[in-house]
C-alpha atoms as an extended CHARMM CRD file, in Angstrom:
* protein
*
       286  EXT
         1         1  UNK       CA             -4.9730000000      -19.7850000000       -1.6110000000  PROA      1               0.0000000000
         2         2  UNK       CA             -7.7290000000      -17.7400000000       -3.2170000000  PROA      2               0.0000000000
         3         3  UNK       CA             -7.3190000000      -13.9110000000       -3.5680000000  PROA      3               0.0000000000
         4         4  UNK       CA            -10.2390000000      -11.7770000000       -4.4590000000  PROA      4               0.0000000000
         5         5  UNK       CA             -9.4100000000       -9.4580000000       -7.3010000000  PROA      5               0.0000000000
         6         6  UNK       CA            -11.2830000000       -6.4880000000       -8.9160000000  PROA      6               0.0000000000
         7         7  UNK       CA            -10.5830000000       -4.4120000000      -12.0060000000  PROA      7               0.0000000000
         8         8  UNK       CA            -11.6270000000       -0.8120000000      -11.3890000000  PROA      8               0.0000000000
         9         9  UNK       CA            -11.6080000000        1.9750000000      -13.9440000000  PROA      9               0.0000000000
        10        10  UNK       CA            -10.4360000000        5.0740000000      -11.9690000000  PROA      10              0.0000000000
        11        11  UNK       CA            -10.9950000000        8.8100000000      -12.6110000000  PROA      11              0.0000000000
        12        12  UNK       CA            -14.1740000000        8.1040000000      -14.6240000000  PROA      12              0.0000000000
        13        13  UNK       CA            -17.7480000000        6.9830000000      -14.0500000000  PROA      13              0.0000000000
        14        14  UNK       CA            -17.8930000000        5.3030000000      -17.4970000000  PROA      14              0.0000000000
        15        15  UNK       CA            -16.6210000000        1.7380000000      -18.0940000000  PROA      15              0.0000000000
        16        16  UNK       CA            -13.5960000000        1.3890000000      -20.3060000000  PROA      16              0.0000000000
        17        17  UNK       CA            -12.5030000000        4.9460000000      -19.7190000000  PROA      17              0.0000000000
        18        18  UNK       CA            -10.1680000000        6.3690000000      -17.1300000000  PROA      18              0.0000000000
        19        19  UNK       CA             -7.3450000000        4.2450000000      -15.8110000000  PROA      19              0.0000000000
        20        20  UNK       CA             -7.8250000000        0.5170000000      -14.9980000000  PROA      20              0.0000000000
        21        21  UNK       CA             -6.2330000000       -0.9870000000      -11.8510000000  PROA      21              0.0000000000
        22        22  UNK       CA             -6.3010000000       -4.4620000000      -10.4620000000  PROA      22              0.0000000000
        23        23  UNK       CA             -7.0540000000       -4.5610000000       -6.7910000000  PROA      23              0.0000000000
        24        24  UNK       CA             -6.1940000000       -7.7410000000       -4.7030000000  PROA      24              0.0000000000
        25        25  UNK       CA             -7.4200000000       -8.2780000000       -1.1090000000  PROA      25              0.0000000000
        26        26  UNK       CA             -4.9170000000      -10.2610000000        0.9120000000  PROA      26              0.0000000000
        27        27  UNK       CA             -5.5280000000      -12.0340000000        4.2180000000  PROA      27              0.0000000000
        28        28  UNK       CA             -1.7900000000      -12.4880000000        4.5610000000  PROA      28              0.0000000000
        29        29  UNK       CA              1.3760000000      -10.9560000000        3.0100000000  PROA      29              0.0000000000
        30        30  UNK       CA              2.9210000000      -12.7460000000        0.0040000000  PROA      30              0.0000000000
        31        31  UNK       CA              6.5090000000      -13.3290000000       -1.0510000000  PROA      31              0.0000000000
        32        32  UNK       CA              7.7610000000      -10.2980000000       -3.0000000000  PROA      32              0.0000000000
        33        33  UNK       CA              8.3510000000      -12.2620000000       -6.1890000000  PROA      33              0.0000000000
        34        34  UNK       CA              4.7300000000      -13.3450000000       -6.0680000000  PROA      34              0.0000000000
        35        35  UNK       CA              3.4560000000       -9.7700000000       -5.9570000000  PROA      35              0.0000000000
        36        36  UNK       CA              5.4550000000       -9.0950000000       -9.1330000000  PROA      36              0.0000000000
        37        37  UNK       CA              4.2710000000      -12.2050000000      -10.9300000000  PROA      37              0.0000000000
        38        38  UNK       CA              0.6420000000      -11.3770000000      -10.2490000000  PROA      38              0.0000000000
        39        39  UNK       CA              1.1650000000       -7.8060000000      -11.4630000000  PROA      39              0.0000000000
        40        40  UNK       CA              2.7610000000       -9.1390000000      -14.6210000000  PROA      40              0.0000000000
        41        41  UNK       CA             -0.1090000000      -11.5390000000      -15.1340000000  PROA      41              0.0000000000
        42        42  UNK       CA             -2.7510000000       -8.7920000000      -14.6430000000  PROA      42              0.0000000000
        43        43  UNK       CA             -0.7310000000       -6.6420000000      -17.1280000000  PROA      43              0.0000000000
        44        44  UNK       CA             -2.3170000000       -3.2970000000      -16.2260000000  PROA      44              0.0000000000
        45        45  UNK       CA             -0.3470000000       -0.0890000000      -15.4210000000  PROA      45              0.0000000000
        46        46  UNK       CA             -0.8540000000       -0.9550000000      -11.7080000000  PROA      46              0.0000000000
        47        47  UNK       CA             -1.8940000000       -3.8540000000       -9.6140000000  PROA      47              0.0000000000
        48        48  UNK       CA             -2.3960000000       -2.9540000000       -5.9440000000  PROA      48              0.0000000000
        49        49  UNK       CA             -2.4340000000       -5.2000000000       -2.9390000000  PROA      49              0.0000000000
        50        50  UNK       CA             -4.4310000000       -4.4030000000        0.1950000000  PROA      50              0.0000000000
        51        51  UNK       CA             -3.7580000000       -6.2540000000        3.4850000000  PROA      51              0.0000000000
        52        52  UNK       CA             -5.1230000000       -5.8250000000        7.0320000000  PROA      52              0.0000000000
        53        53  UNK       CA             -2.6950000000       -4.5680000000        9.6310000000  PROA      53              0.0000000000
        54        54  UNK       CA             -4.2780000000       -6.3720000000       12.5980000000  PROA      54              0.0000000000
        55        55  UNK       CA             -5.1270000000      -10.0300000000       12.1040000000  PROA      55              0.0000000000
        56        56  UNK       CA             -8.3100000000       -9.4090000000       14.1750000000  PROA      56              0.0000000000
        57        57  UNK       CA             -9.3820000000       -6.6650000000       11.7130000000  PROA      57              0.0000000000
        58        58  UNK       CA            -11.3200000000       -7.1280000000        8.4380000000  PROA      58              0.0000000000
        59        59  UNK       CA            -11.9940000000       -5.1560000000        5.1620000000  PROA      59              0.0000000000
        60        60  UNK       CA            -15.4450000000       -4.0860000000        6.3570000000  PROA      60              0.0000000000
        61        61  UNK       CA            -14.7190000000       -2.5630000000        9.7880000000  PROA      61              0.0000000000
        62        62  UNK       CA            -10.9650000000       -1.6830000000        9.5350000000  PROA      62              0.0000000000
        63        63  UNK       CA             -9.9550000000        1.8650000000        8.8510000000  PROA      63              0.0000000000
        64        64  UNK       CA             -6.1840000000        1.4080000000        8.3070000000  PROA      64              0.0000000000
        65        65  UNK       CA             -4.6350000000       -0.9600000000        5.7500000000  PROA      65              0.0000000000
        66        66  UNK       CA             -1.2470000000       -1.7230000000        4.2120000000  PROA      66              0.0000000000
        67        67  UNK       CA             -1.0030000000       -0.9190000000        0.4430000000  PROA      67              0.0000000000
        68        68  UNK       CA              1.5840000000       -1.7540000000       -2.2240000000  PROA      68              0.0000000000
        69        69  UNK       CA              1.5420000000       -0.9470000000       -5.8850000000  PROA      69              0.0000000000
        70        70  UNK       CA              3.2440000000       -2.8810000000       -8.7640000000  PROA      70              0.0000000000
        71        71  UNK       CA              3.5510000000       -2.1860000000      -12.4870000000  PROA      71              0.0000000000
        72        72  UNK       CA              4.0430000000       -5.1790000000      -14.6660000000  PROA      72              0.0000000000
        73        73  UNK       CA              7.8170000000       -4.8310000000      -14.1050000000  PROA      73              0.0000000000
        74        74  UNK       CA              8.4740000000       -3.1560000000      -10.7690000000  PROA      74              0.0000000000
        75        75  UNK       CA              7.1230000000       -1.9020000000       -7.3980000000  PROA      75              0.0000000000
        76        76  UNK       CA              6.5110000000        1.8420000000       -7.2820000000  PROA      76              0.0000000000
        77        77  UNK       CA              6.3710000000        4.2810000000       -4.4130000000  PROA      77              0.0000000000
        78        78  UNK       CA              3.1980000000        6.1680000000       -5.2610000000  PROA      78              0.0000000000
        79        79  UNK       CA              0.1890000000        5.5110000000       -7.4970000000  PROA      79              0.0000000000
        80        80  UNK       CA             -2.9680000000        7.6410000000       -7.3760000000  PROA      80              0.0000000000
        81        81  UNK       CA             -5.3580000000        5.7750000000       -9.5890000000  PROA      81              0.0000000000
        82        82  UNK       CA             -4.7550000000        2.4600000000       -7.8880000000  PROA      82              0.0000000000
        83        83  UNK       CA             -5.2040000000        4.0690000000       -4.5060000000  PROA      83              0.0000000000
        84        84  UNK       CA             -8.5780000000        5.4600000000       -5.6100000000  PROA      84              0.0000000000
        85        85  UNK       CA             -9.4550000000        1.9840000000       -7.0280000000  PROA      85              0.0000000000
        86        86  UNK       CA             -8.4320000000        0.4740000000       -3.6910000000  PROA      86              0.0000000000
        87        87  UNK       CA            -10.7940000000        2.6850000000       -1.7060000000  PROA      87              0.0000000000
        88        88  UNK       CA            -13.5540000000        2.0850000000       -4.2000000000  PROA      88              0.0000000000
        89        89  UNK       CA            -13.2850000000       -1.7390000000       -3.6540000000  PROA      89              0.0000000000
        90        90  UNK       CA            -13.3810000000       -1.2870000000        0.1090000000  PROA      90              0.0000000000
        91        91  UNK       CA            -16.2800000000        1.1980000000        0.1020000000  PROA      91              0.0000000000
        92        92  UNK       CA            -18.3620000000       -0.2890000000       -2.6710000000  PROA      92              0.0000000000
        93        93  UNK       CA            -17.7210000000       -4.0320000000       -2.4810000000  PROA      93              0.0000000000
        94        94  UNK       CA            -16.6470000000       -4.6650000000        1.0820000000  PROA      94              0.0000000000
        95        95  UNK       CA            -19.0950000000       -2.1320000000        2.4460000000  PROA      95              0.0000000000
        96        96  UNK       CA            -16.4780000000       -0.5110000000        4.6840000000  PROA      96              0.0000000000
        97        97  UNK       CA            -18.2880000000        1.3700000000        7.5170000000  PROA      97              0.0000000000
        98        98  UNK       CA            -15.7210000000        4.1640000000        7.8600000000  PROA      98              0.0000000000
        99        99  UNK       CA            -15.9350000000        7.5930000000        6.2600000000  PROA      99              0.0000000000
       100       100  UNK       CA            -12.0790000000        7.7560000000        5.8200000000  PROA      100             0.0000000000
       101       101  UNK       CA             -9.6610000000        5.0550000000        5.1690000000  PROA      101             0.0000000000
       102       102  UNK       CA             -5.8120000000        5.3520000000        5.7120000000  PROA      102             0.0000000000
       103       103  UNK       CA             -3.2970000000        3.3390000000        3.7110000000  PROA      103             0.0000000000
       104       104  UNK       CA              0.1670000000        2.8250000000        5.0190000000  PROA      104             0.0000000000
       105       105  UNK       CA              2.4990000000        2.9730000000        1.9500000000  PROA      105             0.0000000000
       106       106  UNK       CA              6.0190000000        3.6080000000        0.8200000000  PROA      106             0.0000000000
       107       107  UNK       CA              4.9290000000        7.2780000000        0.5080000000  PROA      107             0.0000000000
       108       108  UNK       CA              3.6460000000        7.4280000000        4.0740000000  PROA      108             0.0000000000
       109       109  UNK       CA              0.1080000000        7.4440000000        5.2610000000  PROA      109             0.0000000000
       110       110  UNK       CA             -2.4630000000        8.2390000000        2.4760000000  PROA      110             0.0000000000
       111       111  UNK       CA             -6.1140000000        8.9820000000        3.4320000000  PROA      111             0.0000000000
       112       112  UNK       CA             -9.0700000000        8.5110000000        1.1560000000  PROA      112             0.0000000000
       113       113  UNK       CA            -12.5510000000        9.7910000000        2.0130000000  PROA      113             0.0000000000
       114       114  UNK       CA            -16.0030000000        9.3810000000        0.6650000000  PROA      114             0.0000000000
       115       115  UNK       CA            -17.1850000000       12.6610000000       -1.0250000000  PROA      115             0.0000000000
       116       116  UNK       CA            -20.7110000000       12.4230000000       -2.4400000000  PROA      116             0.0000000000
       117       117  UNK       CA            -20.2380000000       10.3170000000       -5.5190000000  PROA      117             0.0000000000
       118       118  UNK       CA            -16.4450000000       10.6860000000       -5.6470000000  PROA      118             0.0000000000
       119       119  UNK       CA            -13.3770000000        9.7510000000       -3.6050000000  PROA      119             0.0000000000
       120       120  UNK       CA            -11.0160000000       12.3610000000       -2.2210000000  PROA      120             0.0000000000
       121       121  UNK       CA             -7.3540000000       11.4160000000       -1.7270000000  PROA      121             0.0000000000
       122       122  UNK       CA             -4.9350000000       13.3230000000        0.4690000000  PROA      122             0.0000000000
       123       123  UNK       CA             -1.4660000000       13.0240000000       -1.1610000000  PROA      123             0.0000000000
       124       124  UNK       CA              1.9220000000       14.7600000000       -0.6730000000  PROA      124             0.0000000000
       125       125  UNK       CA              2.4850000000       17.7420000000       -3.0190000000  PROA      125             0.0000000000
       126       126  UNK       CA              5.5570000000       17.3820000000       -5.2930000000  PROA      126             0.0000000000
       127       127  UNK       CA              6.0540000000       20.8180000000       -6.7780000000  PROA      127             0.0000000000
       128       128  UNK       CA              8.7740000000       20.4820000000       -9.5160000000  PROA      128             0.0000000000
       129       129  UNK       CA             11.7530000000       22.8690000000       -9.9150000000  PROA      129             0.0000000000
       130       130  UNK       CA             12.6120000000       24.6780000000      -13.1760000000  PROA      130             0.0000000000
       131       131  UNK       CA             15.3820000000       23.1800000000      -15.1570000000  PROA      131             0.0000000000
       132       132  UNK       CA             17.7600000000       24.1630000000      -18.1080000000  PROA      132             0.0000000000
       133       133  UNK       CA             16.0880000000       22.5400000000      -21.1090000000  PROA      133             0.0000000000
       134       134  UNK       CA             19.5540000000       21.8250000000      -22.5930000000  PROA      134             0.0000000000
       135       135  UNK       CA             20.0460000000       19.2530000000      -19.8530000000  PROA      135             0.0000000000
       136       136  UNK       CA             17.0960000000       17.2280000000      -21.2260000000  PROA      136             0.0000000000
       137       137  UNK       CA             17.5290000000       18.2000000000      -24.9320000000  PROA      137             0.0000000000
       138       138  UNK       CA             17.3110000000       14.5900000000      -26.3200000000  PROA      138             0.0000000000
       139       139  UNK       CA             14.3090000000       13.4740000000      -24.2850000000  PROA      139             0.0000000000
       140       140  UNK       CA             12.4410000000       16.7100000000      -25.0940000000  PROA      140             0.0000000000
       141       141  UNK       CA             13.1620000000       16.2830000000      -28.7670000000  PROA      141             0.0000000000
       142       142  UNK       CA             11.9290000000       12.6780000000      -28.6400000000  PROA      142             0.0000000000
       143       143  UNK       CA              8.7740000000       13.6480000000      -26.7570000000  PROA      143             0.0000000000
       144       144  UNK       CA              7.5210000000       16.7370000000      -28.4440000000  PROA      144             0.0000000000
       145       145  UNK       CA              9.4930000000       17.0450000000      -31.6820000000  PROA      145             0.0000000000
       146       146  UNK       CA              9.6760000000       20.6150000000      -33.0590000000  PROA      146             0.0000000000
       147       147  UNK       CA              6.7530000000       21.9300000000      -31.0900000000  PROA      147             0.0000000000
       148       148  UNK       CA              7.5080000000       24.9310000000      -28.9170000000  PROA      148             0.0000000000
       149       149  UNK       CA              8.2470000000       24.3510000000      -25.2540000000  PROA      149             0.0000000000
       150       150  UNK       CA              7.5980000000       26.9740000000      -22.6250000000  PROA      150             0.0000000000
       151       151  UNK       CA              8.9090000000       25.3110000000      -19.3950000000  PROA      151             0.0000000000
       152       152  UNK       CA             10.9610000000       22.2750000000      -18.2850000000  PROA      152             0.0000000000
       153       153  UNK       CA             10.6850000000       21.2990000000      -14.6600000000  PROA      153             0.0000000000
       154       154  UNK       CA             11.6740000000       18.3070000000      -12.5990000000  PROA      154             0.0000000000
       155       155  UNK       CA             10.4710000000       16.7030000000       -9.4050000000  PROA      155             0.0000000000
       156       156  UNK       CA             13.3590000000       14.8900000000       -7.6980000000  PROA      156             0.0000000000
       157       157  UNK       CA             11.0970000000       13.2420000000       -5.2200000000  PROA      157             0.0000000000
       158       158  UNK       CA              9.0750000000       11.4420000000       -7.8890000000  PROA      158             0.0000000000
       159       159  UNK       CA             11.6950000000       11.3790000000      -10.6690000000  PROA      159             0.0000000000
       160       160  UNK       CA              9.1930000000       12.9180000000      -12.9930000000  PROA      160             0.0000000000
       161       161  UNK       CA             10.2020000000       15.3760000000      -15.7680000000  PROA      161             0.0000000000
       162       162  UNK       CA              7.5530000000       17.9980000000      -16.7080000000  PROA      162             0.0000000000
       163       163  UNK       CA              7.5700000000       19.5190000000      -20.1780000000  PROA      163             0.0000000000
       164       164  UNK       CA              5.0770000000       22.3850000000      -20.7550000000  PROA      164             0.0000000000
       165       165  UNK       CA              4.1120000000       23.0900000000      -24.3270000000  PROA      165             0.0000000000
       166       166  UNK       CA              3.8860000000       26.7690000000      -25.2850000000  PROA      166             0.0000000000
       167       167  UNK       CA              0.5070000000       28.4640000000      -24.9020000000  PROA      167             0.0000000000
       168       168  UNK       CA              0.4500000000       28.8880000000      -28.7360000000  PROA      168             0.0000000000
       169       169  UNK       CA             -0.2830000000       25.1230000000      -28.9260000000  PROA      169             0.0000000000
       170       170  UNK       CA             -3.8160000000       23.8530000000      -28.5290000000  PROA      170             0.0000000000
       171       171  UNK       CA             -5.1240000000       20.5520000000      -27.1440000000  PROA      171             0.0000000000
       172       172  UNK       CA             -4.9570000000       18.8510000000      -30.4760000000  PROA      172             0.0000000000
       173       173  UNK       CA             -1.1310000000       19.2970000000      -30.5310000000  PROA      173             0.0000000000
       174       174  UNK       CA             -0.9150000000       17.4630000000      -27.2160000000  PROA      174             0.0000000000
       175       175  UNK       CA             -3.2710000000       14.6280000000      -28.2310000000  PROA      175             0.0000000000
       176       176  UNK       CA             -1.5640000000       14.0890000000      -31.5830000000  PROA      176             0.0000000000
       177       177  UNK       CA              1.9420000000       13.6220000000      -30.2540000000  PROA      177             0.0000000000
       178       178  UNK       CA              3.3540000000       10.2150000000      -31.2220000000  PROA      178             0.0000000000
       179       179  UNK       CA              5.7940000000        9.4480000000      -28.3580000000  PROA      179             0.0000000000
       180       180  UNK       CA              8.0360000000        6.5000000000      -28.8390000000  PROA      180             0.0000000000
       181       181  UNK       CA              8.5270000000        4.7140000000      -25.4780000000  PROA      181             0.0000000000
       182       182  UNK       CA             11.6020000000        2.8260000000      -26.7080000000  PROA      182             0.0000000000
       183       183  UNK       CA             13.1760000000        6.0420000000      -27.8850000000  PROA      183             0.0000000000
       184       184  UNK       CA             12.4450000000        7.6670000000      -24.5140000000  PROA      184             0.0000000000
       185       185  UNK       CA             14.3020000000        4.9220000000      -22.7900000000  PROA      185             0.0000000000
       186       186  UNK       CA             17.1640000000        5.0710000000      -25.1950000000  PROA      186             0.0000000000
       187       187  UNK       CA             17.5790000000        8.8320000000      -24.5990000000  PROA      187             0.0000000000
       188       188  UNK       CA             17.4130000000        8.5480000000      -20.7700000000  PROA      188             0.0000000000
       189       189  UNK       CA             19.5150000000        5.8800000000      -19.2240000000  PROA      189             0.0000000000
       190       190  UNK       CA             20.8530000000        7.6500000000      -16.2050000000  PROA      190             0.0000000000
       191       191  UNK       CA             17.9990000000        6.5570000000      -13.9120000000  PROA      191             0.0000000000
       192       192  UNK       CA             17.3380000000       10.2410000000      -13.0060000000  PROA      192             0.0000000000
       193       193  UNK       CA             14.0140000000       10.2500000000      -14.9420000000  PROA      193             0.0000000000
       194       194  UNK       CA             11.4060000000        7.6110000000      -14.3460000000  PROA      194             0.0000000000
       195       195  UNK       CA              8.2950000000        9.4060000000      -15.7210000000  PROA      195             0.0000000000
       196       196  UNK       CA              7.5170000000       12.0520000000      -18.3700000000  PROA      196             0.0000000000
       197       197  UNK       CA              4.7120000000       14.5560000000      -18.0770000000  PROA      197             0.0000000000
       198       198  UNK       CA              3.7340000000       16.6640000000      -21.1140000000  PROA      198             0.0000000000
       199       199  UNK       CA              1.3260000000       19.3820000000      -20.1910000000  PROA      199             0.0000000000
       200       200  UNK       CA             -0.5290000000       22.3690000000      -21.7190000000  PROA      200             0.0000000000
       201       201  UNK       CA             -2.5220000000       25.3170000000      -20.3130000000  PROA      201             0.0000000000
       202       202  UNK       CA             -6.2040000000       24.7300000000      -20.5390000000  PROA      202             0.0000000000
       203       203  UNK       CA             -9.2680000000       26.8050000000      -21.2690000000  PROA      203             0.0000000000
       204       204  UNK       CA            -11.2250000000       27.0450000000      -17.9750000000  PROA      204             0.0000000000
       205       205  UNK       CA            -13.7920000000       29.4650000000      -19.5180000000  PROA      205             0.0000000000
       206       206  UNK       CA            -14.8620000000       26.8450000000      -22.0450000000  PROA      206             0.0000000000
       207       207  UNK       CA            -17.2780000000       23.8970000000      -21.2830000000  PROA      207             0.0000000000
       208       208  UNK       CA            -16.5450000000       21.7610000000      -19.2980000000  PROA      208             0.0000000000
       209       209  UNK       CA            -13.5200000000       23.9900000000      -18.6400000000  PROA      209             0.0000000000
       210       210  UNK       CA            -10.1520000000       22.5030000000      -17.7380000000  PROA      210             0.0000000000
       211       211  UNK       CA             -7.3090000000       24.4330000000      -16.1330000000  PROA      211             0.0000000000
       212       212  UNK       CA             -4.6620000000       22.2300000000      -17.8400000000  PROA      212             0.0000000000
       213       213  UNK       CA             -4.2600000000       19.1350000000      -19.9540000000  PROA      213             0.0000000000
       214       214  UNK       CA             -1.5550000000       16.4510000000      -19.6990000000  PROA      214             0.0000000000
       215       215  UNK       CA             -0.2200000000       13.1450000000      -20.8870000000  PROA      215             0.0000000000
       216       216  UNK       CA              2.1320000000       10.8540000000      -18.9480000000  PROA      216             0.0000000000
       217       217  UNK       CA              4.7110000000        8.2760000000      -20.0880000000  PROA      217             0.0000000000
       218       218  UNK       CA              6.6820000000        5.8690000000      -17.9340000000  PROA      218             0.0000000000
       219       219  UNK       CA              8.3500000000        3.2170000000      -20.0210000000  PROA      219             0.0000000000
       220       220  UNK       CA             11.1350000000        3.0320000000      -17.4760000000  PROA      220             0.0000000000
       221       221  UNK       CA              8.6140000000        1.4240000000      -15.1850000000  PROA      221             0.0000000000
       222       222  UNK       CA              6.9990000000       -0.7600000000      -17.8650000000  PROA      222             0.0000000000
       223       223  UNK       CA              4.2210000000        1.7270000000      -18.7730000000  PROA      223             0.0000000000
       224       224  UNK       CA              4.4430000000        3.1330000000      -22.3130000000  PROA      224             0.0000000000
       225       225  UNK       CA              1.5900000000        5.5960000000      -21.6530000000  PROA      225             0.0000000000
       226       226  UNK       CA             -0.5010000000        5.7980000000      -18.5040000000  PROA      226             0.0000000000
       227       227  UNK       CA             -4.1890000000        6.6800000000      -19.1430000000  PROA      227             0.0000000000
       228       228  UNK       CA             -4.8620000000        8.8160000000      -16.0580000000  PROA      228             0.0000000000
       229       229  UNK       CA             -2.1550000000        9.3010000000      -13.3440000000  PROA      229             0.0000000000
       230       230  UNK       CA             -2.7850000000       10.5340000000       -9.8910000000  PROA      230             0.0000000000
       231       231  UNK       CA              0.8840000000       10.6510000000       -8.9260000000  PROA      231             0.0000000000
       232       232  UNK       CA              1.7430000000       12.8070000000      -11.9650000000  PROA      232             0.0000000000
       233       233  UNK       CA             -0.9050000000       15.3300000000      -10.6750000000  PROA      233             0.0000000000
       234       234  UNK       CA              0.9550000000       15.6960000000       -7.3510000000  PROA      234             0.0000000000
       235       235  UNK       CA              3.5770000000       17.2860000000       -9.6140000000  PROA      235             0.0000000000
       236       236  UNK       CA              1.1730000000       19.0580000000      -11.9780000000  PROA      236             0.0000000000
       237       237  UNK       CA             -0.9070000000       20.4130000000       -9.2170000000  PROA      237             0.0000000000
       238       238  UNK       CA              2.0380000000       22.1600000000       -7.5980000000  PROA      238             0.0000000000
       239       239  UNK       CA              3.2590000000       23.5400000000      -10.9450000000  PROA      239             0.0000000000
       240       240  UNK       CA             -0.0350000000       24.8350000000      -12.2860000000  PROA      240             0.0000000000
       241       241  UNK       CA             -1.1570000000       26.1980000000       -8.8210000000  PROA      241             0.0000000000
       242       242  UNK       CA              1.8730000000       28.4950000000       -8.9240000000  PROA      242             0.0000000000
       243       243  UNK       CA              1.5000000000       29.4320000000      -12.6440000000  PROA      243             0.0000000000
       244       244  UNK       CA             -2.2790000000       30.0500000000      -12.5180000000  PROA      244             0.0000000000
       245       245  UNK       CA             -2.4340000000       31.4860000000       -8.9150000000  PROA      245             0.0000000000
       246       246  UNK       CA             -5.1450000000       28.9980000000       -8.0290000000  PROA      246             0.0000000000
       247       247  UNK       CA             -5.5090000000       26.3810000000       -5.3960000000  PROA      247             0.0000000000
       248       248  UNK       CA             -8.5260000000       24.5980000000       -6.9110000000  PROA      248             0.0000000000
       249       249  UNK       CA             -8.1840000000       23.2070000000      -10.4420000000  PROA      249             0.0000000000
       250       250  UNK       CA             -9.9730000000       20.9490000000      -12.9000000000  PROA      250             0.0000000000
       251       251  UNK       CA             -7.6200000000       18.7390000000      -14.8680000000  PROA      251             0.0000000000
       252       252  UNK       CA             -8.0360000000       16.4310000000      -17.9120000000  PROA      252             0.0000000000
       253       253  UNK       CA             -5.3980000000       13.7700000000      -18.9070000000  PROA      253             0.0000000000
       254       254  UNK       CA             -5.6360000000       13.4670000000      -22.7230000000  PROA      254             0.0000000000
       255       255  UNK       CA             -4.8930000000        9.7760000000      -23.2430000000  PROA      255             0.0000000000
       256       256  UNK       CA             -6.9860000000        7.6760000000      -25.5790000000  PROA      256             0.0000000000
       257       257  UNK       CA             -9.0860000000        6.6280000000      -22.6110000000  PROA      257             0.0000000000
       258       258  UNK       CA             -9.1220000000       10.0410000000      -20.8880000000  PROA      258             0.0000000000
       259       259  UNK       CA             -9.9330000000       10.9740000000      -17.3310000000  PROA      259             0.0000000000
       260       260  UNK       CA            -10.8500000000       13.9050000000      -15.1820000000  PROA      260             0.0000000000
       261       261  UNK       CA             -9.4020000000       14.9810000000      -11.8320000000  PROA      261             0.0000000000
       262       262  UNK       CA            -10.4300000000       17.6770000000       -9.3370000000  PROA      262             0.0000000000
       263       263  UNK       CA             -7.3910000000       19.1200000000       -7.4930000000  PROA      263             0.0000000000
       264       264  UNK       CA             -7.0250000000       21.3320000000       -4.4170000000  PROA      264             0.0000000000
       265       265  UNK       CA             -3.6010000000       22.3940000000       -3.1400000000  PROA      265             0.0000000000
       266       266  UNK       CA             -3.4280000000       22.7080000000        0.6390000000  PROA      266             0.0000000000
       267       267  UNK       CA              0.0920000000       23.8360000000        1.8730000000  PROA      267             0.0000000000
       268       268  UNK       CA              2.3420000000       20.8360000000        1.2650000000  PROA      268             0.0000000000
       269       269  UNK       CA             -0.4760000000       18.5010000000        0.4560000000  PROA      269             0.0000000000
       270       270  UNK       CA             -2.7560000000       18.0220000000       -2.4890000000  PROA      270             0.0000000000
       271       271  UNK       CA             -6.3280000000       16.7570000000       -2.5030000000  PROA      271             0.0000000000
       272       272  UNK       CA             -7.1410000000       14.6850000000       -5.6730000000  PROA      272             0.0000000000
       273       273  UNK       CA            -10.6880000000       13.5580000000       -6.2180000000  PROA      273             0.0000000000
       274       274  UNK       CA            -12.3230000000       11.3350000000       -8.8370000000  PROA      274             0.0000000000
       275       275  UNK       CA            -14.8880000000        8.6880000000       -9.4870000000  PROA      275             0.0000000000
       276       276  UNK       CA            -14.4790000000        4.9910000000      -10.1560000000  PROA      276             0.0000000000
       277       277  UNK       CA            -16.4130000000        2.1960000000      -11.7860000000  PROA      277             0.0000000000
       278       278  UNK       CA            -16.0480000000       -1.6260000000      -11.5570000000  PROA      278             0.0000000000
       279       279  UNK       CA            -15.5340000000       -3.7180000000      -14.6950000000  PROA      279             0.0000000000
       280       280  UNK       CA            -14.4370000000       -7.1390000000      -13.2750000000  PROA      280             0.0000000000
       281       281  UNK       CA            -14.6770000000       -9.2290000000      -10.1400000000  PROA      281             0.0000000000
       282       282  UNK       CA            -12.9180000000      -12.5660000000       -9.7990000000  PROA      282             0.0000000000
       283       283  UNK       CA            -10.5060000000      -14.8240000000       -7.8910000000  PROA      283             0.0000000000
       284       284  UNK       CA             -6.7540000000      -15.5280000000       -8.2580000000  PROA      284             0.0000000000
       285       285  UNK       CA             -6.0620000000      -19.0990000000       -7.2290000000  PROA      285             0.0000000000
       286       286  UNK       CA             -2.5410000000      -19.9450000000       -6.0350000000  PROA      286             0.0000000000
């Protein structure tokens, strides 16, 4: 069996920035253990597998597909950058004729549309709930040290913990944090938390002007730090929309690769848009 595979840098239009995802096009479903082995071999934060729902359909004319996401160690329920990468492969390389594609996933139907030079994803909104910081004292200390914390929130639907640094901190405080993924795992073994977001209010009046910044860590899923994370912004978008009183926001994830996201909150959904660029095309032979 030969499986076409692409590496796509998502949430950027510059190669080697943004977040890379491997996208595999399947003519038939694989055994579960094979999905995981391929993802471990690709060794990116996500490897995604697209398959047709109807055997008579194809990647050029079909508008609905099945989508699964795997980290190097486990299958996950939602991944934004790999969904964007999947749409980019279908639109750019398979020349899909539809304006909107729908992916059937563990998080329900997710739609992705062409929007000028970008891709717009329609995702569920996962607004977090405020927490008592004392409940997460050890993981907060491990993540941000002695830096002041303004808010601690948790999204039970995504198992993501959000730590907001105080407004007295600037972007350099966030980017200079040295977060030990092993220590994070050691201080959180209950299974309640599967991802850690650290965020900071931005400076929308400066150029280019970001409403907020963030970094994201998920060592519990085999990802020490994720470069740019769509699923984390389903949490961040809900949080910052309430705090800033805005429905449209411009976000920047401050990893070493970096990436930009445009967000729009619409009731219980969030639209996340970004660009993507191809860095590799190949074939997996089984």
